[in-house]
CSV table of C-alpha atoms in Angstrom, one decimal:
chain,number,residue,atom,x,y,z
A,269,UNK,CA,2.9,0.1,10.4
A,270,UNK,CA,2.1,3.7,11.9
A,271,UNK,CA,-1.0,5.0,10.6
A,272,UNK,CA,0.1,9.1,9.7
A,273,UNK,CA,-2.1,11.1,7.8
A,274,UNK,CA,1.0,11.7,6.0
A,275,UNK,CA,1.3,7.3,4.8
A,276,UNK,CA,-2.3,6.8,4.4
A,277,UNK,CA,-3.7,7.7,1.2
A,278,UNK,CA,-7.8,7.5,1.5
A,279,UNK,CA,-7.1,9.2,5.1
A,280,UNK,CA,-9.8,11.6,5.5
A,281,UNK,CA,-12.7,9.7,3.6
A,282,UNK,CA,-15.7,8.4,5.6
A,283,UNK,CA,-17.5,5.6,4.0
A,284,UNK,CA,-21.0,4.2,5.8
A,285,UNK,CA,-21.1,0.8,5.3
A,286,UNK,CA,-24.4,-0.5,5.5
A,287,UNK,CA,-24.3,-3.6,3.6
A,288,UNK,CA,-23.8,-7.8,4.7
A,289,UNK,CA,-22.6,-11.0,3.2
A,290,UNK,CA,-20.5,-10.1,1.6
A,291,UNK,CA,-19.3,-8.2,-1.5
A,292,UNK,CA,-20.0,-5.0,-0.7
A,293,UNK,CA,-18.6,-5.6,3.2
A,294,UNK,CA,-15.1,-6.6,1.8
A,295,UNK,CA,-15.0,-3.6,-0.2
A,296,UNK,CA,-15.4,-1.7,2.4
A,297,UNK,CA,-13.0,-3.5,4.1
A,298,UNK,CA,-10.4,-2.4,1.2
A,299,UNK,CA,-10.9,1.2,1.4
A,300,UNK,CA,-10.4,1.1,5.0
A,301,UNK,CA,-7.6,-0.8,5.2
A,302,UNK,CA,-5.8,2.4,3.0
A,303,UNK,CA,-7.3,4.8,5.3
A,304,UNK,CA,-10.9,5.6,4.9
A,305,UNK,CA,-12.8,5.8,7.7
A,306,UNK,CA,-15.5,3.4,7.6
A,307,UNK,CA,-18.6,3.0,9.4
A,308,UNK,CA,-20.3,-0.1,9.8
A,309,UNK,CA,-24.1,0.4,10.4
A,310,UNK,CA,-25.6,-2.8,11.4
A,311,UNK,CA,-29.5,-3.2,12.7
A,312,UNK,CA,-29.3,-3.2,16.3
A,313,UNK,CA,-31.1,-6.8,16.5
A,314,UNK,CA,-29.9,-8.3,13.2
A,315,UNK,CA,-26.2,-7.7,13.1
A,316,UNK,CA,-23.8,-8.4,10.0
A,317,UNK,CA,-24.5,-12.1,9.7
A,318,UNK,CA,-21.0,-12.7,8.9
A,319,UNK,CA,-20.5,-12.1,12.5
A,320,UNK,CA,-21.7,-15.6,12.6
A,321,UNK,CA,-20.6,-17.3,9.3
A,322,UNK,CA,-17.7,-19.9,9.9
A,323,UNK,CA,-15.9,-21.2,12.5
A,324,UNK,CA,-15.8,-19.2,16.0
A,325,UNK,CA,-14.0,-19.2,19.3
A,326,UNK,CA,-14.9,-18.3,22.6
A,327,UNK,CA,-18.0,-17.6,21.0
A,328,UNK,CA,-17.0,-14.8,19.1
A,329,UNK,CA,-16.8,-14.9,14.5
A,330,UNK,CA,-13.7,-15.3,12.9
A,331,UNK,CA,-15.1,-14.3,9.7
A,332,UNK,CA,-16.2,-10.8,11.0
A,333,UNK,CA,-12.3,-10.0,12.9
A,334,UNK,CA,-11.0,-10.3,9.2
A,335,UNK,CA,-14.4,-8.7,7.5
A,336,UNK,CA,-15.0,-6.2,10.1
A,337,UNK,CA,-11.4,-4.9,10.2
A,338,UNK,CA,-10.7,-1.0,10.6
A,339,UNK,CA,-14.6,-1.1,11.1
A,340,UNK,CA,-16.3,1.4,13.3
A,341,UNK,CA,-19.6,0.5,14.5
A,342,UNK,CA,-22.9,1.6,15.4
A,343,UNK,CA,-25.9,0.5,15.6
A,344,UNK,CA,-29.3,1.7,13.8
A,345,UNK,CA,-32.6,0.7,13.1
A,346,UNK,CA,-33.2,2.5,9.6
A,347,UNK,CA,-36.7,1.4,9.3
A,348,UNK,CA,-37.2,3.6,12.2
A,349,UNK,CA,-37.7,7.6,12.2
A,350,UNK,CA,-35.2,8.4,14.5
A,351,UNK,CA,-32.7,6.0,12.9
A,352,UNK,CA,-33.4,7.3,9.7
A,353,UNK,CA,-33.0,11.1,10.9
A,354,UNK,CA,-29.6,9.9,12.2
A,355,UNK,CA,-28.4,8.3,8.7
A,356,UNK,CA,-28.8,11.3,6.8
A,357,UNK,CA,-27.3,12.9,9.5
A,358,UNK,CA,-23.8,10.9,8.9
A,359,UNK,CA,-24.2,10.4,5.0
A,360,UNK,CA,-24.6,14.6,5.5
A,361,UNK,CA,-20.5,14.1,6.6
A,362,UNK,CA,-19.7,11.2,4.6
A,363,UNK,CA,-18.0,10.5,1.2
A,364,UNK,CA,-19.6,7.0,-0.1
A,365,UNK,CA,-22.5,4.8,1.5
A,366,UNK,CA,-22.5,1.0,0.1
A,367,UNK,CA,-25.5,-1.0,0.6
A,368,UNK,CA,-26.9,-4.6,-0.7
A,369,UNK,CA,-30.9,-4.3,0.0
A,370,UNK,CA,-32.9,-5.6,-3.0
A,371,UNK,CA,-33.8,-2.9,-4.9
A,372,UNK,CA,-36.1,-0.6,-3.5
A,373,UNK,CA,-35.8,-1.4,0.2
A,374,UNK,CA,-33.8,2.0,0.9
A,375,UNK,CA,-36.2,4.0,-1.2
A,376,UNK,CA,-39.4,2.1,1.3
A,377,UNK,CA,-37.5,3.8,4.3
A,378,UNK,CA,-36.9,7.2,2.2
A,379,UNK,CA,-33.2,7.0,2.0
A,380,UNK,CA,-33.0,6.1,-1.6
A,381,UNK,CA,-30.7,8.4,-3.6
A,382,UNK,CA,-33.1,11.3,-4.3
A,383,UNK,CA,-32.9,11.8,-0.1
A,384,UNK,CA,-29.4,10.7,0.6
A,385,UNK,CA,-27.9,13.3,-2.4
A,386,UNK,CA,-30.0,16.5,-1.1
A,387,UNK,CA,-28.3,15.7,2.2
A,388,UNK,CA,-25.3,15.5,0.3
A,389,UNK,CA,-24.7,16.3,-3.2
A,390,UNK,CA,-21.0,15.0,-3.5
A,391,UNK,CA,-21.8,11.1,-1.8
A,392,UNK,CA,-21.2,8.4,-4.5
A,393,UNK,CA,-24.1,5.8,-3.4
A,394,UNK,CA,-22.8,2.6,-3.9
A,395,UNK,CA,-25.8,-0.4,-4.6
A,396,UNK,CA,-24.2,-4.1,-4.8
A,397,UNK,CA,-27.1,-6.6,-5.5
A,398,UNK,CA,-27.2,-9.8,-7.2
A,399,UNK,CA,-28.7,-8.4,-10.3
A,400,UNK,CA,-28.3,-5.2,-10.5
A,401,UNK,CA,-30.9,-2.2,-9.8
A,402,UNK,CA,-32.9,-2.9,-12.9
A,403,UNK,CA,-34.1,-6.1,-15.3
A,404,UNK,CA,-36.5,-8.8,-14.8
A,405,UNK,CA,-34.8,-10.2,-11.8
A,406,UNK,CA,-34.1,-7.5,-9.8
A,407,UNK,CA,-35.8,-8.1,-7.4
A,408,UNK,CA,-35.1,-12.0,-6.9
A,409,UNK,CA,-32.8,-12.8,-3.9
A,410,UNK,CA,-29.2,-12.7,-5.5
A,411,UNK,CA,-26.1,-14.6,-3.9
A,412,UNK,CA,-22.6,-15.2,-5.1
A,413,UNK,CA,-23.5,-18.6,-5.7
A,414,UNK,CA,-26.4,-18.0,-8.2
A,415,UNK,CA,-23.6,-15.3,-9.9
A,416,UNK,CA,-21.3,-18.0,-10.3
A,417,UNK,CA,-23.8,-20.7,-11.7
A,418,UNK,CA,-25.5,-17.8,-13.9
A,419,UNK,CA,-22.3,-16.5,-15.7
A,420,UNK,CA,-21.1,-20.0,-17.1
A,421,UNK,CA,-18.3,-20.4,-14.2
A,422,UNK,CA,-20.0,-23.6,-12.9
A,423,UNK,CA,-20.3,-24.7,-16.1
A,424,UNK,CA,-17.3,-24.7,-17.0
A,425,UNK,CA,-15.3,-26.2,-14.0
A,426,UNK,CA,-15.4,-30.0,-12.6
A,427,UNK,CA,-14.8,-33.0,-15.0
A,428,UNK,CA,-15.8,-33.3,-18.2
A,429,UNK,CA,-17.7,-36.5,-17.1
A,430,UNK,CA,-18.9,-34.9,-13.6
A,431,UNK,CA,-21.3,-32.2,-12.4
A,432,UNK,CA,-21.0,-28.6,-12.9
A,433,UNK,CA,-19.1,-27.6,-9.7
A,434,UNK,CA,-19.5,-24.4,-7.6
A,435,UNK,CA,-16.3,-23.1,-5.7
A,436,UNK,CA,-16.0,-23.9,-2.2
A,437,UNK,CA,-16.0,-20.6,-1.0
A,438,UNK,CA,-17.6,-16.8,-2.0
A,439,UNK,CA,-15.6,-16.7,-5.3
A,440,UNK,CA,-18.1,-14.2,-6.8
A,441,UNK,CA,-18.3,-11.9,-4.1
A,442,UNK,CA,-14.7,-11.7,-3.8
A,443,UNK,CA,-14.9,-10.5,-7.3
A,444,UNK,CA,-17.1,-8.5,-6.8
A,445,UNK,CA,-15.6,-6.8,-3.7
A,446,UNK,CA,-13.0,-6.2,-5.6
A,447,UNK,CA,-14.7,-4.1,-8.3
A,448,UNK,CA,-17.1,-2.6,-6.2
A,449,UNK,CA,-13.9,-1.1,-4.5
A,450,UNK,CA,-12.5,-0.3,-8.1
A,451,UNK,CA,-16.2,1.4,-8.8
A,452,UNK,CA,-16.0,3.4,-5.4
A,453,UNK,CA,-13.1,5.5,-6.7
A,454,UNK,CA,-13.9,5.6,-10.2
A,455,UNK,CA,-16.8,7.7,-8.8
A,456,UNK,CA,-15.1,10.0,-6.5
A,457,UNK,CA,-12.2,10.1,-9.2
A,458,UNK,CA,-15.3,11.8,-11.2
A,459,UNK,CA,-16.7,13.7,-8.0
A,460,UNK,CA,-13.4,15.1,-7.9
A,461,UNK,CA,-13.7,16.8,-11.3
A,462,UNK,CA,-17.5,17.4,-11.3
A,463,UNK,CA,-17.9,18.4,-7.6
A,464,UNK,CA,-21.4,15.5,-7.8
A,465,UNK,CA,-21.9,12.1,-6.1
A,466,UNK,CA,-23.3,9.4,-8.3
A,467,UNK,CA,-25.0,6.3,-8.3
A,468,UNK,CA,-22.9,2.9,-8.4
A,469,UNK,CA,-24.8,-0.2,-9.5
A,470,UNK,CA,-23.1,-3.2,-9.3
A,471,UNK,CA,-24.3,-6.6,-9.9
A,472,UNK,CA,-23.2,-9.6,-8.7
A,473,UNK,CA,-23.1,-11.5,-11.9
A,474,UNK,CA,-21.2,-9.2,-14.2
A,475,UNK,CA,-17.8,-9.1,-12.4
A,476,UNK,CA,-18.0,-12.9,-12.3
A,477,UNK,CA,-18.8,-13.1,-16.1
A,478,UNK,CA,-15.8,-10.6,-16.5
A,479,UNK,CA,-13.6,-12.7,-14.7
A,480,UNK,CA,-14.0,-15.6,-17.4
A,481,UNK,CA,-12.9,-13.9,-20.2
A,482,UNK,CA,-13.5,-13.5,-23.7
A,483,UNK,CA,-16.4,-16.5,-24.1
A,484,UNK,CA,-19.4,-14.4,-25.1
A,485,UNK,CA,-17.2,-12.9,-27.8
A,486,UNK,CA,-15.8,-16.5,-29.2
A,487,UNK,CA,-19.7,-17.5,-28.9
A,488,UNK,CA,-20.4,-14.6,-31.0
A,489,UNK,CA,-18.2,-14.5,-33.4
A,490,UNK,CA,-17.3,-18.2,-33.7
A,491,UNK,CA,-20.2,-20.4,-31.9
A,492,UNK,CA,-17.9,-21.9,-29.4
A,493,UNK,CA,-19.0,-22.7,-26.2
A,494,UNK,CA,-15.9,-24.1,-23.7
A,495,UNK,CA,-16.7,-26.7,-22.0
A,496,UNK,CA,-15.4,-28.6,-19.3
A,497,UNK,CA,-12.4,-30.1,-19.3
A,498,UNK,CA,-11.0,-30.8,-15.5
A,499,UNK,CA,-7.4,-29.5,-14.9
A,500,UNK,CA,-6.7,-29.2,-18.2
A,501,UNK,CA,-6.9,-26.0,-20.9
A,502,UNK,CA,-8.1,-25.7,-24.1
A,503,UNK,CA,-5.1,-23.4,-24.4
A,504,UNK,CA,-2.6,-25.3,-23.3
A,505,UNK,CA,-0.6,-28.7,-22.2
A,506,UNK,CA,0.3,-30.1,-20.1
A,507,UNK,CA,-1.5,-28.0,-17.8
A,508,UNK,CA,-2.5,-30.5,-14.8
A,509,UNK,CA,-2.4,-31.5,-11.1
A,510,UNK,CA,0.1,-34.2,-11.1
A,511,UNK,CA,0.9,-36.8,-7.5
A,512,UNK,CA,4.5,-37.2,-6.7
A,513,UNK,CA,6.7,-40.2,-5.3
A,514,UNK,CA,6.0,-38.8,-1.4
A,515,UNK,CA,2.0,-38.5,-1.9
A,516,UNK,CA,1.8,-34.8,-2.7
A,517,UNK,CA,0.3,-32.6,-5.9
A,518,UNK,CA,2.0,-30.4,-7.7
A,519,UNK,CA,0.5,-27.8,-10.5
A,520,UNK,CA,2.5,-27.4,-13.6
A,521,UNK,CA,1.5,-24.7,-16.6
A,522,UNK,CA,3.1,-24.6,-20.0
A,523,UNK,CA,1.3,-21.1,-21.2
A,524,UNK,CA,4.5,-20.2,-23.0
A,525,UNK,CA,6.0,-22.2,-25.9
A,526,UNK,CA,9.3,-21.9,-24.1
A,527,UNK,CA,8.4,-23.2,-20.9
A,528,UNK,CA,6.6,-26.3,-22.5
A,529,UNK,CA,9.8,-26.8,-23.8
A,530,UNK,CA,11.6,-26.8,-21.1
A,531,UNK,CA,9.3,-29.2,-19.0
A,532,UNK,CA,9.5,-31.6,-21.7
A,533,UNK,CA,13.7,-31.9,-21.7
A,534,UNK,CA,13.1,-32.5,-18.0
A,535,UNK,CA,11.3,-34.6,-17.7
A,536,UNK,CA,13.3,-36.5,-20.6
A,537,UNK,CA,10.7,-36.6,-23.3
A,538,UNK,CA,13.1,-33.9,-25.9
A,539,UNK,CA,11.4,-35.4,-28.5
A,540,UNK,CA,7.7,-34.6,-28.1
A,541,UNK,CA,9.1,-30.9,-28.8
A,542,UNK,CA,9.6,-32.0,-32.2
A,543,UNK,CA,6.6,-33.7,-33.4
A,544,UNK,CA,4.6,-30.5,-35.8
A,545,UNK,CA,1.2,-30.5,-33.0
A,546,UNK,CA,4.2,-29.1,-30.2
A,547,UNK,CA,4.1,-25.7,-31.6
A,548,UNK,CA,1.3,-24.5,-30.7
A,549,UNK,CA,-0.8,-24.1,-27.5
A,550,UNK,CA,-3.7,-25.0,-28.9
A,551,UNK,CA,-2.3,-28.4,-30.3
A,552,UNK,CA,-0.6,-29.1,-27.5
A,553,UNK,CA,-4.2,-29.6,-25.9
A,554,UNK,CA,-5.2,-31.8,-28.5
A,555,UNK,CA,-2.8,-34.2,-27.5
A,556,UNK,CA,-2.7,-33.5,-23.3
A,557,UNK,CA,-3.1,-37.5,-22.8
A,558,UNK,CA,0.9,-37.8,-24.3
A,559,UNK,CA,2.2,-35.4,-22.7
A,560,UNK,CA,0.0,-35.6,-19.2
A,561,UNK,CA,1.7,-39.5,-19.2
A,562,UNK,CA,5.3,-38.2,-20.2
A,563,UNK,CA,5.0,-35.1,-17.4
A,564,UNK,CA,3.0,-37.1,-14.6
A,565,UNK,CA,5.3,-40.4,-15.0
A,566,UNK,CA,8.6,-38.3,-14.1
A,567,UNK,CA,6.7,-36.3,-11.1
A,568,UNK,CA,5.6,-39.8,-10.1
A,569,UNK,CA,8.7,-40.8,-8.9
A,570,UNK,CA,10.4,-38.2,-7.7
A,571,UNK,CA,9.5,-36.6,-4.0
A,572,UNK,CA,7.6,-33.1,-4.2
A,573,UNK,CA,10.9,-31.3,-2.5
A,574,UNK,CA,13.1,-32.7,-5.8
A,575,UNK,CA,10.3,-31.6,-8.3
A,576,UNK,CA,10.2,-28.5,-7.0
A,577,UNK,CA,13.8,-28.1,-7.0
A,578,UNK,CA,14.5,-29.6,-10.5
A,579,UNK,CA,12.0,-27.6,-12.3
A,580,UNK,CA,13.2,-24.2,-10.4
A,581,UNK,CA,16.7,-25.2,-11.4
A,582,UNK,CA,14.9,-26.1,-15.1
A,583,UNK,CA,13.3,-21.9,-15.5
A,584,UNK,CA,9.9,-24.4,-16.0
A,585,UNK,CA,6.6,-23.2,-14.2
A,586,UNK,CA,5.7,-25.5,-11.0
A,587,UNK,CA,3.5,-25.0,-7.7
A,588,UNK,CA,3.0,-26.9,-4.8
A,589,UNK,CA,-0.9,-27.6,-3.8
A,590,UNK,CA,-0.9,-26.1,-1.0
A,591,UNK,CA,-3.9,-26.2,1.6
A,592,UNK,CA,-3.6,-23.1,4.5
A,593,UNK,CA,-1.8,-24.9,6.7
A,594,UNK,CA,0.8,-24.9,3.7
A,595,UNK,CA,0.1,-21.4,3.1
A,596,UNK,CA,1.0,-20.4,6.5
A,597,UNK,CA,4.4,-21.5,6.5
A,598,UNK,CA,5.3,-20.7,3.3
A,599,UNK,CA,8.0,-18.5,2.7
A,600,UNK,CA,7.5,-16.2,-0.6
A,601,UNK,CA,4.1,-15.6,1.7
A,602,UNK,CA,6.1,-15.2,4.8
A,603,UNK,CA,8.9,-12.8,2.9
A,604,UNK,CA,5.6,-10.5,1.8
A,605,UNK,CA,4.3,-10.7,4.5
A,606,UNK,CA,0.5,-11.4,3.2
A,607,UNK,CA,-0.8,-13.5,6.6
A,608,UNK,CA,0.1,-11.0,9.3
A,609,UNK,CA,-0.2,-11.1,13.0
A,610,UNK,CA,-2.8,-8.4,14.8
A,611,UNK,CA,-3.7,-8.2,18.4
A,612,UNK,CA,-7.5,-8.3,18.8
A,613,UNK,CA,-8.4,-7.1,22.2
A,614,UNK,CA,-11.2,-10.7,22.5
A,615,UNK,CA,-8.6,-13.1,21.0
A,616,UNK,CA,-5.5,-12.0,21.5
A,617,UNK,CA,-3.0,-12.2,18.6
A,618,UNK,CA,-4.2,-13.4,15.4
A,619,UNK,CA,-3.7,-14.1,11.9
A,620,UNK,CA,-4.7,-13.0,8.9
A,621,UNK,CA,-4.1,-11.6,5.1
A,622,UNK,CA,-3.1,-8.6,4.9
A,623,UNK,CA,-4.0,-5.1,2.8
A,624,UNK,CA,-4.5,-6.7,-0.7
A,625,UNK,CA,-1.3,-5.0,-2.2
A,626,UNK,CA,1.7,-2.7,-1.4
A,627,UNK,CA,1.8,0.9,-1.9
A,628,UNK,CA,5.6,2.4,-1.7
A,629,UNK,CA,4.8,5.3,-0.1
A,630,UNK,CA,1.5,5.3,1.1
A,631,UNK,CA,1.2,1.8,2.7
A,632,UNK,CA,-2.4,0.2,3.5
A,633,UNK,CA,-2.5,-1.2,6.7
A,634,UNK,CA,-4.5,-3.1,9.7
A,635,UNK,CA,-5.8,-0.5,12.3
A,636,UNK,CA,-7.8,-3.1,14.9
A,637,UNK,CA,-9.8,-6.3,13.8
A,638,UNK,CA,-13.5,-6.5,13.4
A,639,UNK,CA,-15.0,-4.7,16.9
A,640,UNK,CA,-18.0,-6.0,18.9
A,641,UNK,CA,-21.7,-4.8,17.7
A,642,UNK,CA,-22.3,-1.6,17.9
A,643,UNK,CA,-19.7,-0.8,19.8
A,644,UNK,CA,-18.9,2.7,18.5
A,645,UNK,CA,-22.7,4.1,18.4
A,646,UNK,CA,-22.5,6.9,21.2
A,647,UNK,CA,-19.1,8.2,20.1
A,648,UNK,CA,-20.5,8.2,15.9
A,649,UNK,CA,-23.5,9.5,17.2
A,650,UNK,CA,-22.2,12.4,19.8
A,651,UNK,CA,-19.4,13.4,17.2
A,652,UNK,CA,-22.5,14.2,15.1
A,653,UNK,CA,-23.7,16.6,18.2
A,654,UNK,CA,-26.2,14.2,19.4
A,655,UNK,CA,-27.7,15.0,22.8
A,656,UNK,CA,-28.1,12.6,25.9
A,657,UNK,CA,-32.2,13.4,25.4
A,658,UNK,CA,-31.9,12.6,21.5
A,659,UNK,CA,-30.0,9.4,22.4
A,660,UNK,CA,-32.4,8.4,25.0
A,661,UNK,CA,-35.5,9.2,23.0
A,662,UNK,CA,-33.7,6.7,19.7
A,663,UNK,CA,-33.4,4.0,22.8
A,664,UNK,CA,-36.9,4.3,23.1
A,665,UNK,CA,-38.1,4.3,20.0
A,666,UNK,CA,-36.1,1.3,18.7
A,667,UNK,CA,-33.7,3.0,17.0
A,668,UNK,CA,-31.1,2.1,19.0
């Protein structure tokens, strides 16, 4: 896609992206990929340490092209005076600042939001931390994982018989990128009417606890506690990974009465659907072992090309598990286009997901990939009518 200012709807809004690893970084990401300008300030020894994280080649992150995306960068030293001076000279021009030092690092280096709103009185200050800005563990080191462990998700997931199990990759961050992006323009949504900035906290461990539903309420109100219970649903059956004839897995979900119905004349078990426990989800569950045996006996001996077919042809709900080499080839994926191709000037082409959803008129899109450290710090830095001398005398100091 072009980029127009015309087709790009957060096209004129600067965001300073001071944060790492990675829920406030992918937010970032989101509003840039629609336009923002953002600016990734990094320490000019300690970069972004998702430059880093994951596989690389030629020496250079493959996490950071896709994290870094329609990133500018410079490189500052905030502890520093000079690099201090020359933050609240860009927050002075910019619209949002998102950041993920424990709670009261920024105030240490007086850029904590008393400073950063006198330089600007419309900037939304945007604070992602594992806990939040407040409470008796502020101040502990917070990751995704302790999010996902602390909100009942690990509970809840693995066997019923097994260990709790964490997620294989930054579930809660992803999360909470996504509301931290979803904060970011509640606030200038607000600015817009009030003509003020405002402070976002977000903590790692309440999106994550969103995400799972209405648990504290049935705890409240009822005493339940859900446990774990594998593959399958308390909700719902069957509801399971199941192996076909040619050594694959399928996913099948019966979350409508009507489509449990319909799996279960397939698979040529008609009259399950009459016994009184079929007619509701909840009793389905109670008896998953019958129809787990009915469902995964007839995927068991047909090839995962005919079960796909038979229950498309059948209105019934089926998936392929698919791992990314799968994904890659796919074709709904392919026919949306959501793993693109983007030159990166280091690599080459390259692949990668696209802007998280499609706007009819004002499409997101991919600008450039994740640039080299600090690679954009005299042109930030002059566009803010920086001179040689003042950028000499930041090289000396260390805040360069």
């Amino acid at each position: 896609m072009t980029e127009t200012p015309r087709t790009t709807p957060l096209t004129g809004l600067r965001v300073l992206d001071l944060a790492t690893l990675f829920a406030g970084p992918l937010a970032a990401t989101m509003l840039g990929d629609f336009g923002a300008e953002v600016i990734k300030v990094e320490h000019p020894e300690k970069p972004d340490p998702s430059r880093g994280h994951g596989p690389s080649k030629d020496g250079v992150g493959l996490w950071w092209k896709v994290l870094g995306r329609n990133k500018r960068t410079i490189a500052l030293n905030l502890s520093k005076p000079g690099g201090r001076a020359a933050l609240l000279r860009l927050a002075a021009t910019a619209d949002v600042v998102i950041e993920n030092f424990r709670p009261g690092t920024l105030e240490k280096w007086d850029l904590g939001w008393e400073e950063l709103s006198a330089a600007n009185p419309g900037l939304v200050l945007t604070r992602v931390t594992g806990f939040g800005q407040f409470g008796p563990y502020a101040h502990r080191p917070g990751f995704g994982t302790l999010a996902e462990a602390m909100s009942g998700f690990a509970a809840i997931t693995g066997e019923p018989d097994a260990p709790p199990t964490l997620p294989p990759f930054g579930l809660a961050d992803s999360i909470a990128g996504l509301a931290t992006a979803y904060a970011v323009m509640t606030a200038l949504s607000a600015r817009d009417r009030t003509g003020e900035g405002q402070v976002v906290d977000m903590a790692l461990i309440e999106p994550m606890l969103m995400a799972l539903g209405p648990q504290p309420t049935w705890y409240d109100q009822l005493g339940h506690v859900q446990r774990r219970t594998g593959n399958r649903s308390a909700n719902n059956a069957p509801r399971n990974t199941y192996r076909t004839a040619d050594g694959t897995w399928v996913a099948v979900s019966t979350s409508a009465q009507s489509i449990a119905e319909r799996v279960m004349r397939l698979v040529g078990r008609p009259d399950l659907i009459d016994e009184p426990w079929f007619a509701t989800g909840a009793d389905r569950a109670r008896h998953a072992d019958v129809l787990d045996r009915a469902v995964g006996d007839w995927i068991a001996r047909h090839t995962r090309a005919d079960v796909m077919a038979a229950f498309e042809k059948a209105e019934a709900a089926v998936a392929p598990i698919q791992d990314v080499r799968d994904v890659m080839t796919d074709p709904q994926y392919a026919a949306l286009d959501t793993i693109t191709t983007v030159d990166d000037p280091e690599l080459g082409p390259l692949r990668m997901q696209n802007v998280l959803f499609r706007l009819s008129a004002t499409p997101g899109t991919i600008r450039w990939t994740g640039r080299p450290h600090g690679a954009d710090t005299h042109d930030i830095l002059t566009g803010l009518g920086l001179t040689p001398a003042e950028l000499a005398a930041l090289r000396e100091e260390g805040s360069l």
